Amino acid sequence: MNIRIALVAALVLGVAGLASAQETRPQDDPHWYETPRNFEIGFNFGMVIPFDQDIQDVYGDKGDAIYTLQAGWRMVHELTLHAEMSYYFFEGNGISSTGDSTSEKYKLHVAPAELGLAYRFAFVPDQVVVPFIGAAGSYTYWFEERLDSSVKNRGLLGGLTGQAGLMFLLDGIEPRTSGRLEGEWGINNTYFFYQFKYYWLNDFGDDTEKLDLSAQGHTLGILFQF
């Protein structure tokens, strides 16, 4: 009789424990649903600062806002095929033959598109701080307009980019929300990140008559891995 009572009690407690776990784990444990990390998508914005003296003479050397959409496909370990599309513009005044600023108003639109490789230095699950580096080939569309006339110029530039930065895992800040994102949407990790980027955008320096849009960028953003 005691054995039967003990077995019934154990069965009741086991069923109750299983029901409780099924009810709470998706909310409490951010990795109860351990989905694979195959892709990533992110958005970042910040400041881009030109290097070329001719660009600085017209548009200044203080830089302007840049907006970037990025995506990636995880190939091997933490090596990712990485793509980015960005947009920024500068506004400034024309320069006379004597080097003085004129009343002419110019606006330069720049849209680099990049494809390359990025590597995340993530060695353990849920690593809080993850450094990363990357390099890519770039093809940049630019469009310059004089705002007080119909004068317009446009072109394409080939180039290279290099990047480095730090990613900060946000999952531990709100585990319940992280668990829901993973269970319902397959978002495994969410990161806040800082990225430094070097843009070498001058058709590899083979034509001095072309624009040199080389610059440095500093951006902050959010990245989702799923």
mmCIF file of C-alpha atoms in Angstrom:
data_model
loop_
_atom_site.group_PDB
_atom_site.id
_atom_site.type_symbol
_atom_site.label_atom_id
_atom_site.label_comp_id
_atom_site.label_asym_id
_atom_site.label_seq_id
_atom_site.Cartn_x
_atom_site.Cartn_y
_atom_site.Cartn_z
ATOM 1 C CA MET A 1 0.000 0.000 0.000
ATOM 2 C CA ASN A 2 2.769 2.465 0.853
ATOM 3 C CA ILE A 3 4.472 1.731 -2.476
ATOM 4 C CA ARG A 4 1.228 2.429 -4.386
ATOM 5 C CA ILE A 5 0.705 5.689 -2.527
ATOM 6 C CA ALA A 6 4.303 6.753 -3.224
ATOM 7 C CA LEU A 7 3.976 5.942 -6.959
ATOM 8 C CA VAL A 8 0.696 7.879 -7.245
ATOM 9 C CA ALA A 9 2.219 10.850 -5.421
ATOM 10 C CA ALA A 10 5.286 10.782 -7.642
ATOM 11 C CA LEU A 11 3.099 10.643 -10.757
ATOM 12 C CA VAL A 12 0.974 13.583 -9.593
ATOM 13 C CA LEU A 13 4.030 15.663 -8.728
ATOM 14 C CA GLY A 14 5.693 14.812 -12.049
ATOM 15 C CA VAL A 15 2.650 15.833 -14.081
ATOM 16 C CA ALA A 16 2.296 19.036 -12.067
ATOM 17 C CA GLY A 17 5.982 19.840 -12.519
ATOM 18 C CA LEU A 18 5.801 19.219 -16.257
ATOM 19 C CA ALA A 19 2.751 21.449 -16.609
ATOM 20 C CA SER A 20 4.440 24.176 -14.593
ATOM 21 C CA ALA A 21 7.601 23.937 -16.711
ATOM 22 C CA GLN A 22 5.603 24.114 -19.943
ATOM 23 C CA GLU A 23 3.821 27.193 -18.659
ATOM 24 C CA THR A 24 6.830 29.132 -17.413
ATOM 25 C CA ARG A 25 9.907 28.095 -19.386
ATOM 26 C CA PRO A 26 9.164 29.955 -22.640
ATOM 27 C CA GLN A 27 8.802 33.160 -20.639
ATOM 28 C CA ASP A 28 11.557 32.666 -18.061
ATOM 29 C CA ASP A 29 14.299 30.938 -20.040
ATOM 30 C CA PRO A 30 15.392 32.930 -23.087
ATOM 31 C CA HIS A 31 16.849 29.811 -24.702
ATOM 32 C CA TRP A 32 14.131 27.282 -23.960
ATOM 33 C CA TYR A 33 13.561 27.377 -27.714
ATOM 34 C CA GLU A 34 17.136 26.903 -28.994
ATOM 35 C CA THR A 35 16.693 27.995 -32.592
ATOM 36 C CA PRO A 36 19.634 27.913 -35.022
ATOM 37 C CA ARG A 37 21.487 31.125 -35.897
ATOM 38 C CA ASN A 38 21.691 31.174 -39.681
ATOM 39 C CA PHE A 39 20.909 34.777 -40.584
ATOM 40 C CA GLU A 40 21.135 38.276 -39.179
ATOM 41 C CA ILE A 41 19.679 41.674 -39.961
ATOM 42 C CA GLY A 42 20.431 45.057 -38.439
ATOM 43 C CA PHE A 43 20.135 48.797 -38.724
ATOM 44 C CA ASN A 44 22.702 51.365 -37.648
ATOM 45 C CA PHE A 45 23.153 55.113 -37.925
ATOM 46 C CA GLY A 46 25.800 57.626 -36.984
ATOM 47 C CA MET A 47 28.345 59.973 -38.541
ATOM 48 C CA VAL A 48 30.496 59.772 -41.681
ATOM 49 C CA ILE A 49 33.476 62.129 -42.136
ATOM 50 C CA PRO A 50 35.142 62.634 -45.561
ATOM 51 C CA PHE A 51 38.919 62.505 -46.043
ATOM 52 C CA ASP A 52 39.400 64.170 -49.423
ATOM 53 C CA GLN A 53 40.424 67.838 -49.306
ATOM 54 C CA ASP A 54 38.324 68.785 -52.357
ATOM 55 C CA ILE A 55 35.224 67.313 -50.706
ATOM 56 C CA GLN A 56 36.042 69.064 -47.426
ATOM 57 C CA ASP A 57 36.503 72.430 -49.188
ATOM 58 C CA VAL A 58 32.926 72.328 -50.498
ATOM 59 C CA TYR A 59 31.117 70.268 -47.867
ATOM 60 C CA GLY A 60 33.212 70.794 -44.745
ATOM 61 C CA ASP A 61 35.107 68.356 -42.557
ATOM 62 C CA LYS A 62 32.521 67.908 -39.785
ATOM 63 C CA GLY A 63 30.720 65.010 -41.439
ATOM 64 C CA ASP A 64 27.045 64.198 -41.616
ATOM 65 C CA ALA A 65 24.543 61.496 -40.692
ATOM 66 C CA ILE A 66 24.718 58.059 -42.308
ATOM 67 C CA TYR A 67 22.012 55.378 -42.281
ATOM 68 C CA THR A 68 22.831 51.712 -42.906
ATOM 69 C CA LEU A 69 20.824 48.512 -43.385
ATOM 70 C CA GLN A 70 22.825 45.309 -43.048
ATOM 71 C CA ALA A 71 22.200 41.585 -43.402
ATOM 72 C CA GLY A 72 24.275 38.427 -43.167
ATOM 73 C CA TRP A 73 24.336 34.672 -43.663
ATOM 74 C CA ARG A 74 26.328 32.600 -41.188
ATOM 75 C CA MET A 75 28.575 30.232 -43.141
ATOM 76 C CA VAL A 76 31.092 28.506 -40.830
ATOM 77 C CA HIS A 77 31.276 28.997 -37.048
ATOM 78 C CA GLU A 78 31.064 32.797 -36.700
ATOM 79 C CA LEU A 79 32.180 33.662 -40.257
ATOM 80 C CA THR A 80 29.383 35.535 -42.013
ATOM 81 C CA LEU A 81 28.722 36.583 -45.592
ATOM 82 C CA HIS A 82 27.898 40.216 -44.902
ATOM 83 C CA ALA A 83 26.048 42.832 -46.989
ATOM 84 C CA GLU A 84 25.348 46.506 -46.288
ATOM 85 C CA MET A 85 23.528 49.342 -48.002
ATOM 86 C CA SER A 86 24.028 52.904 -46.756
ATOM 87 C CA TYR A 87 22.932 56.428 -47.565
ATOM 88 C CA TYR A 88 24.260 59.831 -46.578
ATOM 89 C CA PHE A 89 24.493 63.308 -48.049
ATOM 90 C CA PHE A 90 26.546 66.485 -47.669
ATOM 91 C CA GLU A 91 25.497 70.084 -48.274
ATOM 92 C CA GLY A 92 27.873 72.987 -48.935
ATOM 93 C CA ASN A 93 28.866 76.017 -50.972
ATOM 94 C CA GLY A 94 30.880 76.303 -54.173
ATOM 95 C CA ILE A 95 34.515 77.425 -54.228
ATOM 96 C CA SER A 96 35.831 80.240 -56.428
ATOM 97 C CA SER A 97 39.143 80.131 -58.332
ATOM 98 C CA THR A 98 40.725 82.053 -55.448
ATOM 99 C CA GLY A 99 39.570 79.469 -52.920
ATOM 100 C CA ASP A 100 36.789 81.581 -51.410
ATOM 101 C CA SER A 101 33.303 80.259 -50.677
ATOM 102 C CA THR A 102 30.576 81.364 -53.122
ATOM 103 C CA SER A 103 26.807 81.623 -52.854
ATOM 104 C CA GLU A 104 26.271 78.501 -54.971
ATOM 105 C CA LYS A 105 24.579 75.699 -53.015
ATOM 106 C CA TYR A 106 25.523 72.076 -53.623
ATOM 107 C CA LYS A 107 24.229 68.754 -52.306
ATOM 108 C CA LEU A 108 26.061 65.431 -52.663
ATOM 109 C CA HIS A 109 24.139 62.162 -52.220
ATOM 110 C CA VAL A 110 26.172 58.990 -51.610
ATOM 111 C CA ALA A 111 24.856 55.394 -51.530
ATOM 112 C CA PRO A 112 27.468 52.627 -51.019
ATOM 113 C CA ALA A 113 26.484 48.971 -51.481
ATOM 114 C CA GLU A 114 28.863 46.365 -50.032
ATOM 115 C CA LEU A 115 29.380 42.618 -49.988
ATOM 116 C CA GLY A 116 32.106 40.907 -47.986
ATOM 117 C CA LEU A 117 32.941 38.835 -44.922
ATOM 118 C CA ALA A 118 32.597 39.522 -41.207
ATOM 119 C CA TYR A 119 33.830 37.476 -38.266
ATOM 120 C CA ARG A 120 32.406 37.569 -34.715
ATOM 121 C CA PHE A 121 34.750 36.591 -31.893
ATOM 122 C CA ALA A 122 32.069 34.654 -29.996
ATOM 123 C CA PHE A 123 33.479 31.594 -28.239
ATOM 124 C CA VAL A 124 30.810 30.676 -25.654
ATOM 125 C CA PRO A 125 26.985 30.702 -25.706
ATOM 126 C CA ASP A 126 25.454 34.018 -24.661
ATOM 127 C CA GLN A 127 28.804 35.828 -24.648
ATOM 128 C CA VAL A 128 27.956 39.321 -23.425
ATOM 129 C CA VAL A 129 30.609 41.306 -25.352
ATOM 130 C CA VAL A 130 31.497 40.150 -28.873
ATOM 131 C CA PRO A 131 34.217 41.927 -30.906
ATOM 132 C CA PHE A 132 33.972 41.721 -34.694
ATOM 133 C CA ILE A 133 35.929 42.624 -37.823
ATOM 134 C CA GLY A 134 35.092 42.617 -41.507
ATOM 135 C CA ALA A 135 36.083 43.649 -45.028
ATOM 136 C CA ALA A 136 34.076 44.111 -48.204
ATOM 137 C CA GLY A 137 34.084 45.235 -51.782
ATOM 138 C CA SER A 138 31.974 48.315 -52.429
ATOM 139 C CA TYR A 139 30.159 49.846 -55.375
ATOM 140 C CA THR A 140 29.013 53.385 -54.680
ATOM 141 C CA TYR A 141 26.443 55.475 -56.506
ATOM 142 C CA TRP A 142 26.824 59.245 -56.074
ATOM 143 C CA PHE A 143 24.677 62.128 -57.259
ATOM 144 C CA GLU A 144 25.677 65.781 -56.942
ATOM 145 C CA GLU A 145 23.282 68.639 -57.630
ATOM 146 C CA ARG A 146 23.535 72.409 -57.598
ATOM 147 C CA LEU A 147 20.444 73.486 -55.686
ATOM 148 C CA ASP A 148 20.036 76.883 -57.358
ATOM 149 C CA SER A 149 20.263 75.549 -60.931
ATOM 150 C CA SER A 150 19.666 72.452 -63.030
ATOM 151 C CA VAL A 151 23.316 71.364 -62.934
ATOM 152 C CA LYS A 152 23.606 67.702 -61.926
ATOM 153 C CA ASN A 153 26.399 65.136 -61.990
ATOM 154 C CA ARG A 154 26.366 61.461 -61.103
ATOM 155 C CA GLY A 155 28.564 58.423 -61.282
ATOM 156 C CA LEU A 156 29.708 55.082 -59.845
ATOM 157 C CA LEU A 157 32.831 54.330 -57.845
ATOM 158 C CA GLY A 158 34.414 51.018 -56.934
ATOM 159 C CA GLY A 159 36.243 50.592 -53.668
ATOM 160 C CA LEU A 160 36.846 48.667 -50.474
ATOM 161 C CA THR A 161 35.717 48.971 -46.873
ATOM 162 C CA GLY A 162 37.001 47.678 -43.553
ATOM 163 C CA GLN A 163 35.125 47.555 -40.270
ATOM 164 C CA ALA A 164 35.566 46.662 -36.622
ATOM 165 C CA GLY A 165 33.494 47.062 -33.501
ATOM 166 C CA LEU A 166 31.866 45.630 -30.401
ATOM 167 C CA MET A 167 28.502 43.922 -29.947
ATOM 168 C CA PHE A 168 26.710 43.860 -26.574
ATOM 169 C CA LEU A 169 24.189 41.069 -25.936
ATOM 170 C CA LEU A 170 20.822 42.404 -24.706
ATOM 171 C CA ASP A 171 19.085 39.071 -23.971
ATOM 172 C CA GLY A 172 19.965 39.083 -20.270
ATOM 173 C CA ILE A 173 18.404 42.499 -19.652
ATOM 174 C CA GLU A 174 14.866 41.207 -20.255
ATOM 175 C CA PRO A 175 14.888 37.364 -20.339
ATOM 176 C CA ARG A 176 11.107 37.028 -20.686
ATOM 177 C CA THR A 177 10.993 39.227 -23.774
ATOM 178 C CA SER A 178 14.026 37.442 -25.200
ATOM 179 C CA GLY A 179 12.306 34.087 -24.651
ATOM 180 C CA ARG A 180 9.162 35.232 -26.444
ATOM 181 C CA LEU A 181 11.169 36.582 -29.381
ATOM 182 C CA GLU A 182 12.969 33.279 -29.715
ATOM 183 C CA GLY A 183 9.914 31.093 -29.215
ATOM 184 C CA GLU A 184 7.551 33.057 -31.462
ATOM 185 C CA TRP A 185 9.826 34.647 -34.056
ATOM 186 C CA GLY A 186 13.026 32.595 -33.976
ATOM 187 C CA ILE A 187 15.180 35.579 -32.951
ATOM 188 C CA ASN A 188 18.000 33.882 -31.080
ATOM 189 C CA ASN A 189 20.086 36.907 -30.018
ATOM 190 C CA THR A 190 19.642 40.672 -29.966
ATOM 191 C CA TYR A 191 22.687 42.957 -29.870
ATOM 192 C CA PHE A 192 23.418 46.635 -29.470
ATOM 193 C CA PHE A 193 26.644 47.472 -31.311
ATOM 194 C CA TYR A 194 29.211 50.127 -32.140
ATOM 195 C CA GLN A 195 30.907 49.987 -35.546
ATOM 196 C CA PHE A 196 33.890 51.844 -36.971
ATOM 197 C CA LYS A 197 34.243 51.719 -40.743
ATOM 198 C CA TYR A 198 36.889 52.888 -43.188
ATOM 199 C CA TYR A 199 35.606 53.670 -46.698
ATOM 200 C CA TRP A 200 38.171 53.645 -49.538
ATOM 201 C CA LEU A 201 35.926 54.890 -52.350
ATOM 202 C CA ASN A 202 37.958 56.322 -55.224
ATOM 203 C CA ASP A 203 37.915 53.593 -57.901
ATOM 204 C CA PHE A 204 41.106 52.238 -56.319
ATOM 205 C CA GLY A 205 42.916 55.508 -57.076
ATOM 206 C CA ASP A 206 43.237 54.878 -60.816
ATOM 207 C CA ASP A 207 41.751 58.200 -61.966
ATOM 208 C CA THR A 208 42.528 61.482 -60.195
ATOM 209 C CA GLU A 209 39.696 63.221 -62.073
ATOM 210 C CA LYS A 210 37.036 61.190 -60.264
ATOM 211 C CA LEU A 211 35.530 62.043 -56.911
ATOM 212 C CA ASP A 212 37.290 60.626 -53.893
ATOM 213 C CA LEU A 213 34.568 59.697 -51.421
ATOM 214 C CA SER A 214 36.900 57.963 -48.961
ATOM 215 C CA ALA A 215 35.740 58.525 -45.398
ATOM 216 C CA GLN A 216 35.486 57.143 -41.896
ATOM 217 C CA GLY A 217 32.227 56.243 -40.194
ATOM 218 C CA HIS A 218 31.145 55.804 -36.575
ATOM 219 C CA THR A 219 27.728 54.220 -36.042
ATOM 220 C CA LEU A 220 25.509 52.628 -33.393
ATOM 221 C CA GLY A 221 22.845 50.048 -34.113
ATOM 222 C CA ILE A 222 20.707 47.009 -33.323
ATOM 223 C CA LEU A 223 21.357 43.528 -34.739
ATOM 224 C CA PHE A 224 19.050 40.493 -34.654
ATOM 225 C CA GLN A 225 20.333 36.953 -35.182
ATOM 226 C CA PHE A 226 17.849 34.252 -36.172
#
